[in-house]
Amino acid sequence: EGQDGPMWLHPGLRLVGHLQGKARGVLNGAFYTVLSVCDTTVLVLCELTRKELELPMDFVKSKLRLGYAITQASCQGSTLRGRIRVYTHPRFTRRHLYVCMSRATSARMVEIC
């Protein structure tokens, strides 16, 4: 059970760091791929530094979030690889659109819903 609710950890799952600064080698906003899951630890690969980190389960629950469900506010300053799907709402503005579009590596990789 993470901060955002239940989360099933499995090899191949992509997570994103969500913390102030750096702790245990985990960086805020960096993406991590789960390599293996044990009862008390999780082995992850940092996509930015290419280092493997063995992290306690409690740390993972509190400092890592699901990588496919990040918010616009948490993606600022990041380059997102792969397809980006943007869900609009009644208060969606050009400013929101600009931030979303500037995170992608190409215009073809952005999908507005």
CSV table of N, CA and C in Angstrom, one decimal:
chain,number,residue,atom,x,y,z
A,1,GLU,N,0.9,-1.2,0.0
A,1,GLU,CA,0.0,0.0,0.0
A,1,GLU,C,0.9,1.2,0.0
A,2,GLY,N,0.9,2.0,-1.1
A,2,GLY,CA,1.7,3.2,-1.2
A,2,GLY,C,0.9,4.4,-0.7
A,3,GLN,N,1.4,5.6,-0.9
A,3,GLN,CA,0.8,6.8,-0.5
A,3,GLN,C,-0.5,7.1,-1.3
A,4,ASP,N,-0.5,6.6,-2.5
A,4,ASP,CA,-1.7,6.8,-3.4
A,4,ASP,C,-2.7,5.7,-3.4
A,5,GLY,N,-2.4,4.7,-2.6
A,5,GLY,CA,-3.3,3.5,-2.5
A,5,GLY,C,-2.6,2.2,-2.8
A,6,PRO,N,-3.3,1.1,-3.1
A,6,PRO,CA,-2.7,-0.1,-3.4
A,6,PRO,C,-1.8,-0.1,-4.7
A,7,MET,N,-0.7,-0.8,-4.7
A,7,MET,CA,0.2,-0.8,-5.8
A,7,MET,C,0.8,-2.2,-5.9
A,8,TRP,N,0.7,-2.9,-7.0
A,8,TRP,CA,1.3,-4.2,-7.2
A,8,TRP,C,2.6,-4.0,-7.8
A,9,LEU,N,3.7,-4.5,-7.1
A,9,LEU,CA,5.0,-4.4,-7.7
A,9,LEU,C,5.4,-5.7,-8.4
A,10,HIS,N,5.9,-5.6,-9.6
A,10,HIS,CA,6.4,-6.7,-10.3
A,10,HIS,C,7.5,-6.3,-11.2
A,11,PRO,N,8.4,-7.3,-11.6
A,11,PRO,CA,9.5,-7.0,-12.5
A,11,PRO,C,8.9,-6.3,-13.8
A,12,GLY,N,9.6,-5.3,-14.2
A,12,GLY,CA,9.2,-4.5,-15.4
A,12,GLY,C,8.4,-3.3,-15.2
A,13,LEU,N,7.8,-3.2,-14.0
A,13,LEU,CA,7.0,-2.0,-13.6
A,13,LEU,C,7.9,-0.8,-13.6
A,14,ARG,N,7.4,0.3,-14.1
A,14,ARG,CA,8.1,1.6,-14.1
A,14,ARG,C,7.6,2.5,-13.0
A,15,LEU,N,8.6,3.0,-12.1
A,15,LEU,CA,8.2,3.9,-11.0
A,15,LEU,C,9.0,5.2,-11.2
A,16,VAL,N,8.5,6.2,-10.5
A,16,VAL,CA,9.2,7.5,-10.5
A,16,VAL,C,9.4,8.0,-9.1
A,17,GLY,N,10.6,8.6,-8.9
A,17,GLY,CA,11.0,9.1,-7.6
A,17,GLY,C,10.2,10.3,-7.2
A,18,HIS,N,9.7,10.3,-6.0
A,18,HIS,CA,8.9,11.4,-5.5
A,18,HIS,C,9.4,11.7,-4.1
A,19,LEU,N,10.4,12.6,-4.0
A,19,LEU,CA,11.0,12.9,-2.7
A,19,LEU,C,11.7,14.3,-2.8
A,20,GLN,N,12.0,14.9,-1.7
A,20,GLN,CA,12.8,16.1,-1.7
A,20,GLN,C,14.2,15.7,-1.8
A,21,GLY,N,14.9,16.2,-2.8
A,21,GLY,CA,16.4,15.9,-2.9
A,21,GLY,C,16.7,14.5,-3.3
A,22,LYS,N,17.6,13.9,-2.5
A,22,LYS,CA,18.0,12.5,-2.9
A,22,LYS,C,18.2,11.7,-1.6
A,23,ALA,N,17.7,10.5,-1.6
A,23,ALA,CA,17.9,9.6,-0.5
A,23,ALA,C,18.1,8.2,-1.0
A,24,ARG,N,19.0,7.4,-0.4
A,24,ARG,CA,19.3,6.0,-0.8
A,24,ARG,C,19.6,5.9,-2.3
A,25,GLY,N,20.1,7.0,-2.9
A,25,GLY,CA,20.4,6.9,-4.3
A,25,GLY,C,19.3,7.2,-5.2
A,26,VAL,N,18.1,7.4,-4.7
A,26,VAL,CA,16.9,7.7,-5.4
A,26,VAL,C,16.8,9.2,-5.7
A,27,LEU,N,16.5,9.6,-6.9
A,27,LEU,CA,16.4,11.0,-7.3
A,27,LEU,C,15.0,11.4,-7.5
A,28,ASN,N,14.6,12.6,-7.2
A,28,ASN,CA,13.2,13.1,-7.4
A,28,ASN,C,13.0,13.2,-8.9
A,29,GLY,N,12.0,12.7,-9.4
A,29,GLY,CA,11.6,12.8,-10.9
A,29,GLY,C,12.3,11.8,-11.8
A,30,ALA,N,13.2,11.0,-11.3
A,30,ALA,CA,13.9,10.0,-12.1
A,30,ALA,C,13.0,8.7,-12.2
A,31,PHE,N,13.1,8.0,-13.3
A,31,PHE,CA,12.4,6.8,-13.5
A,31,PHE,C,13.2,5.6,-13.1
A,32,TYR,N,12.5,4.6,-12.6
A,32,TYR,CA,13.1,3.3,-12.1
A,32,TYR,C,12.3,2.2,-12.6
A,33,THR,N,13.0,1.1,-13.0
A,33,THR,CA,12.4,-0.1,-13.5
A,33,THR,C,12.6,-1.2,-12.4
A,34,VAL,N,11.5,-1.8,-12.0
A,34,VAL,CA,11.6,-2.9,-11.0
A,34,VAL,C,12.3,-4.1,-11.6
A,35,LEU,N,13.3,-4.6,-11.0
A,35,LEU,CA,14.0,-5.8,-11.5
A,35,LEU,C,13.5,-7.1,-10.8
A,36,SER,N,13.4,-6.9,-9.4
A,36,SER,CA,12.9,-8.1,-8.6
A,36,SER,C,12.3,-7.5,-7.4
A,37,VAL,N,11.3,-8.4,-6.8
A,37,VAL,CA,10.6,-8.0,-5.6
A,37,VAL,C,10.8,-9.2,-4.6
A,38,CYS,N,11.2,-8.8,-3.4
A,38,CYS,CA,11.3,-9.8,-2.3
A,38,CYS,C,10.3,-9.3,-1.2
A,39,ASP,N,10.2,-10.1,-0.1
A,39,ASP,CA,9.3,-9.7,1.0
A,39,ASP,C,9.7,-8.3,1.6
A,40,THR,N,10.9,-8.1,1.8
A,40,THR,CA,11.4,-6.8,2.5
A,40,THR,C,12.1,-5.8,1.6
A,41,THR,N,12.6,-6.2,0.4
A,41,THR,CA,13.3,-5.3,-0.5
A,41,THR,C,12.8,-5.4,-1.9
A,42,VAL,N,13.2,-4.3,-2.7
A,42,VAL,CA,12.9,-4.3,-4.1
A,42,VAL,C,14.2,-3.8,-4.8
A,43,LEU,N,14.5,-4.5,-5.8
A,43,LEU,CA,15.7,-4.2,-6.6
A,43,LEU,C,15.2,-3.4,-7.8
A,44,VAL,N,15.7,-2.2,-8.0
A,44,VAL,CA,15.3,-1.3,-9.1
A,44,VAL,C,16.5,-0.9,-9.9
A,45,LEU,N,16.3,-0.5,-11.2
A,45,LEU,CA,17.3,0.0,-12.0
A,45,LEU,C,17.0,1.5,-12.3
A,46,CYS,N,17.9,2.4,-12.0
A,46,CYS,CA,17.7,3.8,-12.3
A,46,CYS,C,17.9,4.0,-13.8
A,47,GLU,N,16.9,4.6,-14.5
A,47,GLU,CA,17.1,4.8,-15.9
A,47,GLU,C,18.0,6.0,-16.2
A,48,LEU,N,18.2,6.9,-15.3
A,48,LEU,CA,19.1,8.0,-15.5
A,48,LEU,C,20.5,7.7,-15.3
A,49,THR,N,20.8,7.0,-14.2
A,49,THR,CA,22.2,6.7,-13.8
A,49,THR,C,22.6,5.3,-14.2
A,50,ARG,N,21.7,4.4,-14.6
A,50,ARG,CA,21.9,3.0,-15.0
A,50,ARG,C,22.4,2.2,-13.8
A,51,LYS,N,22.2,2.6,-12.5
A,51,LYS,CA,22.7,1.9,-11.3
A,51,LYS,C,21.5,1.1,-10.8
A,52,GLU,N,21.9,-0.1,-10.3
A,52,GLU,CA,20.9,-0.9,-9.6
A,52,GLU,C,20.9,-0.5,-8.1
A,53,LEU,N,19.7,-0.4,-7.5
A,53,LEU,CA,19.5,-0.1,-6.1
A,53,LEU,C,18.7,-1.1,-5.4
A,54,GLU,N,19.1,-1.6,-4.3
A,54,GLU,CA,18.3,-2.5,-3.5
A,54,GLU,C,17.6,-1.6,-2.4
A,55,LEU,N,16.3,-1.5,-2.4
A,55,LEU,CA,15.6,-0.6,-1.5
A,55,LEU,C,14.7,-1.3,-0.6
A,56,PRO,N,14.6,-0.8,0.7
A,56,PRO,CA,13.6,-1.5,1.6
A,56,PRO,C,12.2,-1.2,1.1
A,57,MET,N,11.3,-2.1,1.3
A,57,MET,CA,9.9,-2.1,0.9
A,57,MET,C,9.2,-0.8,1.4
A,58,ASP,N,9.4,-0.4,2.7
A,58,ASP,CA,8.8,0.8,3.2
A,58,ASP,C,9.3,2.0,2.5
A,59,PHE,N,10.5,2.1,2.1
A,59,PHE,CA,11.1,3.2,1.4
A,59,PHE,C,10.4,3.3,0.0
A,60,VAL,N,10.2,2.2,-0.7
A,60,VAL,CA,9.6,2.2,-2.0
A,60,VAL,C,8.1,2.6,-1.9
A,61,LYS,N,7.4,2.2,-0.8
A,61,LYS,CA,6.0,2.6,-0.6
A,61,LYS,C,5.9,4.1,-0.4
A,62,SER,N,6.8,4.7,0.2
A,62,SER,CA,6.7,6.1,0.6
A,62,SER,C,7.4,7.1,-0.4
A,63,LYS,N,8.4,6.6,-1.2
A,63,LYS,CA,9.2,7.5,-2.0
A,63,LYS,C,9.1,7.3,-3.5
A,64,LEU,N,8.5,6.2,-3.9
A,64,LEU,CA,8.3,5.9,-5.4
A,64,LEU,C,6.8,5.8,-5.7
A,65,ARG,N,6.5,6.3,-6.9
A,65,ARG,CA,5.1,6.2,-7.3
A,65,ARG,C,5.1,5.6,-8.7
A,66,LEU,N,3.9,5.2,-9.1
A,66,LEU,CA,3.7,4.6,-10.4
A,66,LEU,C,4.1,5.6,-11.5
A,67,GLY,N,4.9,5.1,-12.4
A,67,GLY,CA,5.4,6.0,-13.5
A,67,GLY,C,4.5,6.3,-14.6
A,68,TYR,N,3.4,5.5,-14.7
A,68,TYR,CA,2.4,5.8,-15.8
A,68,TYR,C,1.3,6.7,-15.4
A,69,ALA,N,1.3,7.2,-14.2
A,69,ALA,CA,0.2,8.0,-13.7
A,69,ALA,C,0.7,9.3,-13.0
A,70,ILE,N,1.7,10.0,-13.7
A,70,ILE,CA,2.3,11.2,-13.1
A,70,ILE,C,1.4,12.4,-13.5
A,71,THR,N,1.4,13.4,-12.6
A,71,THR,CA,0.6,14.6,-12.9
A,71,THR,C,1.4,15.6,-13.6
A,72,GLN,N,0.7,16.6,-14.1
A,72,GLN,CA,1.4,17.7,-14.9
A,72,GLN,C,2.4,18.4,-14.0
A,73,ALA,N,2.0,18.6,-12.7
A,73,ALA,CA,2.9,19.4,-11.8
A,73,ALA,C,4.2,18.6,-11.5
A,74,SER,N,4.1,17.2,-11.4
A,74,SER,CA,5.3,16.4,-11.1
A,74,SER,C,6.2,16.1,-12.3
A,75,CYS,N,5.7,16.4,-13.5
A,75,CYS,CA,6.5,16.1,-14.7
A,75,CYS,C,7.3,17.3,-15.2
A,76,GLN,N,7.1,18.5,-14.6
A,76,GLN,CA,7.8,19.7,-15.0
A,76,GLN,C,9.3,19.5,-14.8
A,77,GLY,N,10.1,19.9,-15.8
A,77,GLY,CA,11.5,19.8,-15.8
A,77,GLY,C,12.0,18.4,-16.2
A,78,SER,N,11.1,17.5,-16.6
A,78,SER,CA,11.5,16.2,-17.1
A,78,SER,C,11.2,16.0,-18.6
A,79,THR,N,12.0,15.2,-19.2
A,79,THR,CA,11.8,14.7,-20.5
A,79,THR,C,11.2,13.3,-20.5
A,80,LEU,N,10.0,13.2,-21.0
A,80,LEU,CA,9.3,11.9,-20.9
A,80,LEU,C,9.4,11.2,-22.2
A,81,ARG,N,10.0,10.0,-22.1
A,81,ARG,CA,10.2,9.1,-23.3
A,81,ARG,C,8.9,8.3,-23.5
A,82,GLY,N,8.7,8.0,-24.8
A,82,GLY,CA,7.5,7.2,-25.1
A,82,GLY,C,6.3,8.1,-25.3
A,83,ARG,N,5.1,7.5,-25.4
A,83,ARG,CA,3.9,8.2,-25.6
A,83,ARG,C,3.4,8.9,-24.4
A,84,ILE,N,2.9,10.2,-24.6
A,84,ILE,CA,2.4,11.0,-23.5
A,84,ILE,C,0.9,11.2,-23.8
A,85,ARG,N,0.1,10.8,-22.8
A,85,ARG,CA,-1.4,11.0,-23.0
A,85,ARG,C,-1.8,12.0,-22.0
A,86,VAL,N,-2.5,13.1,-22.5
A,86,VAL,CA,-2.9,14.2,-21.7
A,86,VAL,C,-4.4,14.2,-21.6
A,87,TYR,N,-4.9,14.2,-20.4
A,87,TYR,CA,-6.3,14.2,-20.2
A,87,TYR,C,-6.7,15.6,-19.8
A,88,THR,N,-7.6,16.2,-20.5
A,88,THR,CA,-8.0,17.6,-20.3
A,88,THR,C,-9.2,17.6,-19.3
A,89,HIS,N,-9.4,18.8,-18.7
A,89,HIS,CA,-10.5,19.0,-17.8
A,89,HIS,C,-11.1,20.4,-18.1
A,90,PRO,N,-12.2,20.8,-17.5
A,90,PRO,CA,-12.8,22.2,-17.8
A,90,PRO,C,-11.9,23.3,-17.5
A,91,ARG,N,-10.9,23.2,-16.6
A,91,ARG,CA,-10.0,24.3,-16.4
A,91,ARG,C,-8.6,24.2,-17.1
A,92,PHE,N,-8.6,23.3,-18.0
A,92,PHE,CA,-7.3,23.1,-18.8
A,92,PHE,C,-7.1,24.3,-19.6
A,93,THR,N,-5.8,24.9,-19.5
A,93,THR,CA,-5.5,26.1,-20.2
A,93,THR,C,-4.3,25.9,-21.2
A,94,ARG,N,-4.0,27.0,-22.0
A,94,ARG,CA,-2.9,26.9,-22.9
A,94,ARG,C,-1.6,26.7,-22.1
A,95,ARG,N,-1.5,27.2,-20.9
A,95,ARG,CA,-0.3,27.0,-20.1
A,95,ARG,C,-0.1,25.5,-19.7
A,96,HIS,N,-1.2,24.8,-19.4
A,96,HIS,CA,-1.1,23.4,-19.2
A,96,HIS,C,-0.7,22.6,-20.4
A,97,LEU,N,-1.3,23.0,-21.6
A,97,LEU,CA,-0.9,22.4,-22.8
A,97,LEU,C,0.6,22.6,-23.1
A,98,TYR,N,1.1,23.8,-22.9
A,98,TYR,CA,2.5,24.1,-23.2
A,98,TYR,C,3.4,23.2,-22.3
A,99,VAL,N,3.1,23.1,-21.0
A,99,VAL,CA,3.9,22.2,-20.2
A,99,VAL,C,3.9,20.8,-20.7
A,100,CYS,N,2.7,20.3,-21.0
A,100,CYS,CA,2.6,18.9,-21.5
A,100,CYS,C,3.3,18.7,-22.8
A,101,MET,N,3.2,19.6,-23.7
A,101,MET,CA,3.8,19.4,-25.0
A,101,MET,C,5.3,19.5,-24.9
A,102,SER,N,5.8,20.3,-24.0
A,102,SER,CA,7.3,20.5,-23.9
A,102,SER,C,8.0,19.3,-23.2
A,103,ARG,N,7.2,18.4,-22.6
A,103,ARG,CA,7.8,17.2,-21.9
A,103,ARG,C,8.1,16.1,-22.9
A,104,ALA,N,7.5,16.1,-24.1
A,104,ALA,CA,7.6,15.0,-25.1
A,104,ALA,C,8.9,15.2,-25.9
A,105,THR,N,9.3,14.1,-26.5
A,105,THR,CA,10.5,14.1,-27.4
A,105,THR,C,10.1,14.5,-28.8
A,106,SER,N,8.8,14.3,-29.2
A,106,SER,CA,8.3,14.8,-30.5
A,106,SER,C,6.8,15.0,-30.4
A,107,ALA,N,6.3,15.8,-31.3
A,107,ALA,CA,4.9,16.0,-31.3
A,107,ALA,C,4.0,14.8,-31.6
A,108,ARG,N,4.6,13.8,-32.4
A,108,ARG,CA,3.9,12.6,-32.7
A,108,ARG,C,3.6,11.7,-31.5
A,109,MET,N,4.4,12.0,-30.4
A,109,MET,CA,4.3,11.2,-29.2
A,109,MET,C,3.3,11.7,-28.2
A,110,VAL,N,2.5,12.8,-28.5
A,110,VAL,CA,1.6,13.4,-27.6
A,110,VAL,C,0.2,13.1,-28.1
A,111,GLU,N,-0.7,12.6,-27.2
A,111,GLU,CA,-2.1,12.3,-27.5
A,111,GLU,C,-2.9,13.1,-26.5
A,112,ILE,N,-3.8,14.0,-27.0
A,112,ILE,CA,-4.7,14.8,-26.2
A,112,ILE,C,-6.1,14.1,-26.1
A,113,CYS,N,-6.6,13.8,-24.9
A,113,CYS,CA,-7.8,13.1,-24.7
A,113,CYS,C,-8.9,14.1,-24.1
